[in-house]
Every structure is written in structure tokens, then in C-alpha cells.
């Protein structure tokens, strides 16, 4: 099935990613757009390029960008643009960042509210030259090849990821969840780009990703990738995820219920299931293998 929006959006993301590579190679000065949030000339240059290219390719579409772009916001379609997801990594020379473009189709309901559905996604990792794409109902793809979420069924064997806010880190409860997930999973990664974390769930490199207080430009593309790759995206209670949600929990679907139960128990202050010893873990793994056989 031919994709409608992805081909032109992919070309735009690749062009923006090439500019980011150039900036990354030469180094850029950083400044603060808040108390601790970094921004660079690379962010602003990439957003300007993307804004102009989207206006040419999709003149009726709105653009909602991290660095302040707000154009044609009343339209039926709106692009959520993160021109450089992973700015802190970029500024420190850590090669984990991407361009993220998610397209929302917005429908006005009878009560006057607007209900949106993400219909297209493009995430481009310029350092790996990896292009993740999806359109609703057409599957998820990495460099033109179909991708699926992993088949790992238990948290104890899962590799998961999270992130922490660059501001008000001392107020975030996530360190407590980080501690428990580190003890109860195969490992927790904190790589600094939510869009790439979601893309990694979609292609099976991670089993799950959770985070607090992300913005629509952080998640719009990634949630569609995960869903089209066969995964689930909810809040921590397992409810439907919306772009204005304060919580995101994305997984391969197989570990979703275990994660939701763990979140529920932690929020309620209930006693958690004891962590299995190495011997108990081996016995549980052997028992699952016997059932499959």
C-alpha cells in the first residue's frame, strides 16, 4: 500500500538530519531557554527548514514545533515537530538524537472539542542513518523494511527505557520507579531521546518505555510506530494514551499488564512481589519453556 504523507515527510526529515550532522561535526554553542533546558542553533535551524519544507509539501497542514512554530493551527491536519530530540545529548557530543515528525488528523466533535488521531510518523536518526516510518493501517518500517515489537513475555527478561526531565528533576517521582524497574527487569536504559526510545520499542530493541510529562512533539510519531508495529501505548493505568497525557507507557503488549500492575502497586503504596533469586528466575524460565514445548 502506497503511503500518502510519509514519502515527502521522510525527505524533509533526512534533509534536516543532514544539517544536524553538519552541526554535530563542527560543534555548536548552547544557550538556555529556561532554567536548565538547552537549545542550540541546530534546533532552530532544523525547525526553520522543516517548517518551510512542510509548508511547500502540505500547504494546508498546521505545524506545531518545539522551538515555537505555531502555524495554521486551525487546520484538519497538524504536524508535531521535534527538530532535534535529544538536545542535551547533541550539545555534549553524545550521538543519540533524532528528527521527529508526527501528523495528527483532527476532527471537531459535536460538543466543540477536537479529537485527534496520529496518522503518519517519521523519525530519522542521522547518526545511524535509520529512518522509521509509519502510516495508520499500513504498518511500521525501518529503512523500508517492516518492523515488529519483540516477543519477550515477562518483565524479568525485558530491556526497558525511561527518561528524566531536565528541569525539576528533584520533584520527579521517576527515580523510585527507575529503582524498581532496574531490579525487576533485564536492565533499564536512559539514553536521552524519547522519540528514539519509542522507535526502539517498535523495532524490538526495547520491550517497554515509560516517562512522565512529555510534550506532544516528543511522542506523536513514536506512539504510531509502536502501535503499527503491534505494541501498546497507554498511560500508567492502562488507559488510552492522549497527546496531552502526563504519563506514557509503551510496550510490546506482552509485558503491558505486568507493568500496569507494578505501577498501580507503587502508586498505591502496596507491598510489591518479592524479586526472584537467580535460582528462582532460572526455575521460572525453565517452567515457561516446558509449557511452550
Tab-separated table of C-alpha atoms in Angstrom:
chain	number	residue	atom	x	y	z
A	1	UNK	CA	0.000	0.000	0.000
A	2	UNK	CA	1.440	3.336	-1.004
A	3	UNK	CA	1.864	5.847	1.790
A	4	UNK	CA	0.301	9.283	1.443
A	5	UNK	CA	2.338	11.582	3.667
A	6	UNK	CA	5.462	9.626	4.604
A	7	UNK	CA	7.473	9.916	1.351
A	8	UNK	CA	7.623	13.716	1.384
A	9	UNK	CA	7.959	13.916	5.164
A	10	UNK	CA	10.822	11.408	5.038
A	11	UNK	CA	12.720	13.554	2.548
A	12	UNK	CA	12.253	16.567	4.847
A	13	UNK	CA	13.453	14.630	7.905
A	14	UNK	CA	16.512	13.378	6.032
A	15	UNK	CA	17.391	16.912	4.926
A	16	UNK	CA	17.027	18.224	8.470
A	17	UNK	CA	19.060	15.303	9.778
A	18	UNK	CA	21.869	16.074	7.347
A	19	UNK	CA	22.016	19.622	8.720
A	20	UNK	CA	22.180	18.249	12.250
A	21	UNK	CA	25.116	16.015	11.277
A	22	UNK	CA	26.943	19.063	9.936
A	23	UNK	CA	26.350	20.999	13.149
A	24	UNK	CA	27.334	17.972	15.235
A	25	UNK	CA	30.632	17.630	13.369
A	26	UNK	CA	31.589	21.288	13.730
A	27	UNK	CA	30.231	21.826	17.221
A	28	UNK	CA	27.691	24.442	18.260
A	29	UNK	CA	27.289	26.850	21.126
A	30	UNK	CA	24.426	26.227	23.508
A	31	UNK	CA	22.156	28.533	25.424
A	32	UNK	CA	19.368	28.079	27.935
A	33	UNK	CA	15.716	28.607	27.037
A	34	UNK	CA	14.699	28.092	30.670
A	35	UNK	CA	16.452	27.447	33.941
A	36	UNK	CA	18.101	24.253	32.705
A	37	UNK	CA	16.669	23.455	29.237
A	38	UNK	CA	19.274	23.670	26.486
A	39	UNK	CA	18.704	24.926	22.957
A	40	UNK	CA	21.191	25.301	20.108
A	41	UNK	CA	21.339	26.996	16.738
A	42	UNK	CA	20.941	23.480	15.338
A	43	UNK	CA	17.456	23.135	16.906
A	44	UNK	CA	16.304	26.429	15.471
A	45	UNK	CA	17.868	25.939	12.056
A	46	UNK	CA	16.363	22.465	11.698
A	47	UNK	CA	12.902	23.645	12.769
A	48	UNK	CA	13.003	26.537	10.300
A	49	UNK	CA	13.967	24.155	7.496
A	50	UNK	CA	11.233	21.679	8.433
A	51	UNK	CA	8.622	24.442	8.742
A	52	UNK	CA	9.427	25.763	5.281
A	53	UNK	CA	9.530	22.331	3.649
A	54	UNK	CA	6.235	21.248	5.237
A	55	UNK	CA	4.580	24.466	4.041
A	56	UNK	CA	5.701	23.674	0.495
A	57	UNK	CA	4.726	19.991	0.621
A	58	UNK	CA	1.498	20.311	2.620
A	59	UNK	CA	0.357	23.949	2.412
A	60	UNK	CA	-2.895	23.330	4.282
A	61	UNK	CA	-1.286	21.474	7.200
A	62	UNK	CA	-0.544	23.114	10.534
A	63	UNK	CA	2.862	22.948	12.221
A	64	UNK	CA	3.380	22.745	15.989
A	65	UNK	CA	7.108	22.816	16.738
A	66	UNK	CA	9.123	22.516	19.918
A	67	UNK	CA	11.047	25.721	19.207
A	68	UNK	CA	7.957	27.886	18.916
A	69	UNK	CA	6.446	27.335	15.457
A	70	UNK	CA	2.659	27.687	15.551
A	71	UNK	CA	1.277	27.927	12.026
A	72	UNK	CA	-2.145	27.111	10.510
A	73	UNK	CA	-3.230	25.633	13.843
A	74	UNK	CA	-6.923	25.619	12.886
A	75	UNK	CA	-6.441	23.073	10.086
A	76	UNK	CA	-7.633	19.487	9.922
A	77	UNK	CA	-4.045	18.212	9.860
A	78	UNK	CA	-1.238	19.220	12.200
A	79	UNK	CA	2.425	18.191	12.254
A	80	UNK	CA	4.083	17.878	15.645
A	81	UNK	CA	7.746	18.668	15.043
A	82	UNK	CA	10.741	17.987	17.232
A	83	UNK	CA	13.652	19.149	15.069
A	84	UNK	CA	16.233	17.778	17.483
A	85	UNK	CA	15.008	15.307	20.075
A	86	UNK	CA	17.954	14.780	22.378
A	87	UNK	CA	19.372	18.302	22.503
A	88	UNK	CA	21.325	17.666	25.708
A	89	UNK	CA	22.985	14.640	24.083
A	90	UNK	CA	23.728	16.693	20.982
A	91	UNK	CA	25.235	19.562	22.958
A	92	UNK	CA	27.581	17.183	24.784
A	93	UNK	CA	28.649	15.312	21.657
A	94	UNK	CA	26.715	12.171	22.618
A	95	UNK	CA	25.424	10.704	19.327
A	96	UNK	CA	21.874	9.818	20.350
A	97	UNK	CA	19.349	12.238	18.846
A	98	UNK	CA	16.832	12.414	16.014
A	99	UNK	CA	14.301	14.367	13.978
A	100	UNK	CA	10.697	13.510	14.835
A	101	UNK	CA	7.586	14.358	12.768
A	102	UNK	CA	4.103	13.155	13.703
A	103	UNK	CA	0.943	14.034	11.756
A	104	UNK	CA	-2.357	14.391	13.581
A	105	UNK	CA	-5.745	14.342	11.845
A	106	UNK	CA	-8.091	16.491	13.905
A	107	UNK	CA	-11.877	16.177	13.874
A	108	UNK	CA	-14.244	18.612	15.564
A	109	UNK	CA	-16.874	16.824	17.646
A	110	UNK	CA	-20.469	17.897	18.289
A	111	UNK	CA	-19.546	19.396	21.658
A	112	UNK	CA	-16.933	21.606	20.022
A	113	UNK	CA	-13.925	19.662	21.275
A	114	UNK	CA	-11.279	18.370	18.902
A	115	UNK	CA	-10.444	14.682	18.766
A	116	UNK	CA	-7.132	13.912	17.066
A	117	UNK	CA	-5.649	10.734	15.622
A	118	UNK	CA	-1.999	10.315	14.665
A	119	UNK	CA	-1.989	9.134	11.059
A	120	UNK	CA	1.677	9.394	9.985
A	121	UNK	CA	5.071	9.220	11.649
A	122	UNK	CA	8.669	9.811	10.639
A	123	UNK	CA	11.656	9.527	12.976
A	124	UNK	CA	15.122	9.912	11.490
A	125	UNK	CA	18.310	9.034	13.354
A	126	UNK	CA	21.016	10.843	11.349
A	127	UNK	CA	23.969	9.246	13.136
A	128	UNK	CA	22.829	5.689	12.300
A	129	UNK	CA	21.067	6.713	9.067
A	130	UNK	CA	17.946	4.938	10.317
A	131	UNK	CA	14.558	6.118	9.069
A	132	UNK	CA	11.490	4.889	10.965
A	133	UNK	CA	8.158	5.438	9.227
A	134	UNK	CA	4.510	4.550	9.679
A	135	UNK	CA	1.054	5.443	8.444
A	136	UNK	CA	-2.037	4.255	10.256
A	137	UNK	CA	-3.130	0.874	8.932
A	138	UNK	CA	-0.004	0.430	6.802
A	139	UNK	CA	2.469	-0.975	9.318
A	140	UNK	CA	5.776	0.329	10.673
A	141	UNK	CA	9.050	0.354	8.777
A	142	UNK	CA	12.775	0.857	9.318
A	143	UNK	CA	14.705	1.848	6.191
A	144	UNK	CA	11.958	0.348	4.074
A	145	UNK	CA	11.741	-2.993	5.889
A	146	UNK	CA	8.789	-3.934	8.124
A	147	UNK	CA	9.381	-3.972	11.879
A	148	UNK	CA	7.592	-5.662	14.773
A	149	UNK	CA	7.771	-5.424	18.531
A	150	UNK	CA	9.658	-8.112	20.433
A	151	UNK	CA	8.157	-11.383	21.682
A	152	UNK	CA	9.560	-11.294	25.229
A	153	UNK	CA	6.720	-12.041	27.628
A	154	UNK	CA	7.976	-11.186	31.130
A	155	UNK	CA	9.481	-8.084	32.684
A	156	UNK	CA	12.345	-10.064	34.215
A	157	UNK	CA	13.667	-10.741	30.699
A	158	UNK	CA	12.813	-7.323	29.274
A	159	UNK	CA	15.093	-4.407	28.419
A	160	UNK	CA	13.222	-1.197	29.185
A	161	UNK	CA	13.895	2.537	28.946
A	162	UNK	CA	12.880	5.770	30.611
A	163	UNK	CA	13.875	9.425	30.861
A	164	UNK	CA	14.066	12.223	33.380
A	165	UNK	CA	13.085	15.873	32.987
A	166	UNK	CA	15.898	18.344	32.566
A	167	UNK	CA	14.029	20.655	34.922
A	168	UNK	CA	12.571	19.974	38.390
A	169	UNK	CA	14.344	16.639	38.471
A	170	UNK	CA	14.219	16.687	42.270
A	171	UNK	CA	10.393	16.785	42.100
A	172	UNK	CA	10.063	13.828	39.726
A	173	UNK	CA	8.945	10.543	41.305
A	174	UNK	CA	10.558	8.622	38.470
A	175	UNK	CA	13.719	7.749	40.385
A	176	UNK	CA	11.635	5.422	42.569
A	177	UNK	CA	10.228	3.653	39.517
A	178	UNK	CA	13.694	3.559	37.971
A	179	UNK	CA	14.975	1.741	41.047
A	180	UNK	CA	12.238	-0.905	40.996
A	181	UNK	CA	12.400	-1.461	37.242
A	182	UNK	CA	16.178	-1.832	37.423
A	183	UNK	CA	15.779	-4.597	39.994
A	184	UNK	CA	12.886	-6.321	38.218
A	185	UNK	CA	13.963	-6.213	34.556
A	186	UNK	CA	16.926	-7.265	32.457
A	187	UNK	CA	18.026	-3.640	32.528
A	188	UNK	CA	16.909	-0.014	32.229
A	189	UNK	CA	18.367	2.362	29.663
A	190	UNK	CA	18.221	6.148	29.898
A	191	UNK	CA	19.541	7.367	26.539
A	192	UNK	CA	18.010	10.841	26.393
A	193	UNK	CA	15.700	10.747	23.354
A	194	UNK	CA	12.092	9.730	23.961
A	195	UNK	CA	11.341	9.551	20.231
A	196	UNK	CA	14.173	7.067	19.653
A	197	UNK	CA	13.179	5.078	22.751
A	198	UNK	CA	9.709	4.657	21.264
A	199	UNK	CA	11.187	3.730	17.883
A	200	UNK	CA	13.344	1.115	19.633
A	201	UNK	CA	10.228	-0.403	21.232
A	202	UNK	CA	8.640	-0.556	17.793
A	203	UNK	CA	11.570	-2.428	16.245
A	204	UNK	CA	12.097	-4.797	19.168
A	205	UNK	CA	15.291	-3.369	20.640
A	206	UNK	CA	13.388	-2.492	23.815
A	207	UNK	CA	10.391	-4.189	25.381
A	208	UNK	CA	8.986	-1.058	27.035
A	209	UNK	CA	9.403	2.659	27.663
A	210	UNK	CA	7.840	4.911	30.286
A	211	UNK	CA	8.164	8.558	31.195
A	212	UNK	CA	6.393	11.452	32.908
A	213	UNK	CA	5.378	14.842	31.494
A	214	UNK	CA	6.432	14.613	27.867
A	215	UNK	CA	5.194	17.002	25.187
A	216	UNK	CA	3.209	16.138	22.031
A	217	UNK	CA	6.247	16.683	19.799
A	218	UNK	CA	8.147	14.101	21.888
A	219	UNK	CA	5.592	11.333	21.457
A	220	UNK	CA	3.378	11.927	18.406
A	221	UNK	CA	5.484	9.976	15.915
A	222	UNK	CA	6.677	7.287	18.314
A	223	UNK	CA	3.263	6.191	19.529
A	224	UNK	CA	2.101	5.445	15.988
A	225	UNK	CA	5.274	3.491	15.278
A	226	UNK	CA	4.709	1.331	18.359
A	227	UNK	CA	1.044	0.725	17.576
A	228	UNK	CA	1.664	-0.089	13.911
A	229	UNK	CA	4.451	-2.483	14.964
A	230	UNK	CA	1.993	-4.412	17.138
A	231	UNK	CA	2.649	-2.790	20.519
A	232	UNK	CA	0.510	-0.905	23.038
A	233	UNK	CA	0.663	2.696	24.246
A	234	UNK	CA	-1.289	3.759	27.359
A	235	UNK	CA	-0.928	5.797	30.500
A	236	UNK	CA	0.378	4.095	33.662
A	237	UNK	CA	-3.109	2.809	34.497
A	238	UNK	CA	-3.526	1.140	31.132
A	239	UNK	CA	-5.953	3.767	29.822
A	240	UNK	CA	-5.915	5.171	26.300
A	241	UNK	CA	-2.957	7.492	25.705
A	242	UNK	CA	-3.643	11.044	24.543
A	243	UNK	CA	-1.128	13.628	23.391
A	244	UNK	CA	-1.790	15.750	26.461
A	245	UNK	CA	-1.313	12.821	28.840
A	246	UNK	CA	1.174	13.321	31.672
A	247	UNK	CA	2.199	9.671	31.511
A	248	UNK	CA	3.251	7.364	28.711
A	249	UNK	CA	3.757	3.621	28.889
A	250	UNK	CA	4.666	1.925	25.617
A	251	UNK	CA	5.431	-1.758	25.321
A	252	UNK	CA	5.377	-4.810	23.106
A	253	UNK	CA	1.979	-5.591	24.625
A	254	UNK	CA	3.126	-8.847	26.165
A	255	UNK	CA	4.607	-7.215	29.271
A	256	UNK	CA	1.996	-4.440	29.444
A	257	UNK	CA	-0.211	-5.946	32.139
A	258	UNK	CA	2.760	-6.719	34.389
A	259	UNK	CA	3.934	-3.114	34.039
A	260	UNK	CA	0.481	-1.647	34.758
A	261	UNK	CA	0.148	-3.804	37.894
A	262	UNK	CA	3.587	-2.704	39.090
A	263	UNK	CA	2.744	0.964	38.560
A	264	UNK	CA	-0.580	0.523	40.349
A	265	UNK	CA	1.018	-1.127	43.355
A	266	UNK	CA	3.737	1.519	43.610
A	267	UNK	CA	1.307	4.441	43.360
A	268	UNK	CA	-0.935	2.819	45.997
A	269	UNK	CA	1.973	2.066	48.321
A	270	UNK	CA	1.180	-1.638	48.349
A	271	UNK	CA	3.800	-4.281	49.046
A	272	UNK	CA	5.486	-5.429	45.864
A	273	UNK	CA	6.047	-9.008	44.792
A	274	UNK	CA	9.429	-10.193	46.083
A	275	UNK	CA	12.175	-10.123	43.477
A	276	UNK	CA	13.097	-13.715	42.478
A	277	UNK	CA	16.549	-15.001	43.291
A	278	UNK	CA	18.778	-16.121	40.431
A	279	UNK	CA	17.794	-19.739	41.084
A	280	UNK	CA	14.071	-18.906	41.188
A	281	UNK	CA	14.414	-16.922	37.974
A	282	UNK	CA	16.041	-19.915	36.259
A	283	UNK	CA	13.268	-22.201	37.525
A	284	UNK	CA	10.556	-19.852	36.262
A	285	UNK	CA	12.255	-19.618	32.871
A	286	UNK	CA	12.520	-23.410	32.665
A	287	UNK	CA	8.847	-23.784	33.570
A	288	UNK	CA	7.798	-21.397	30.787
A	289	UNK	CA	9.998	-23.261	28.313
A	290	UNK	CA	8.370	-26.554	29.313
A	291	UNK	CA	4.891	-25.116	28.693
A	292	UNK	CA	5.902	-23.934	25.223
A	293	UNK	CA	7.448	-27.305	24.405
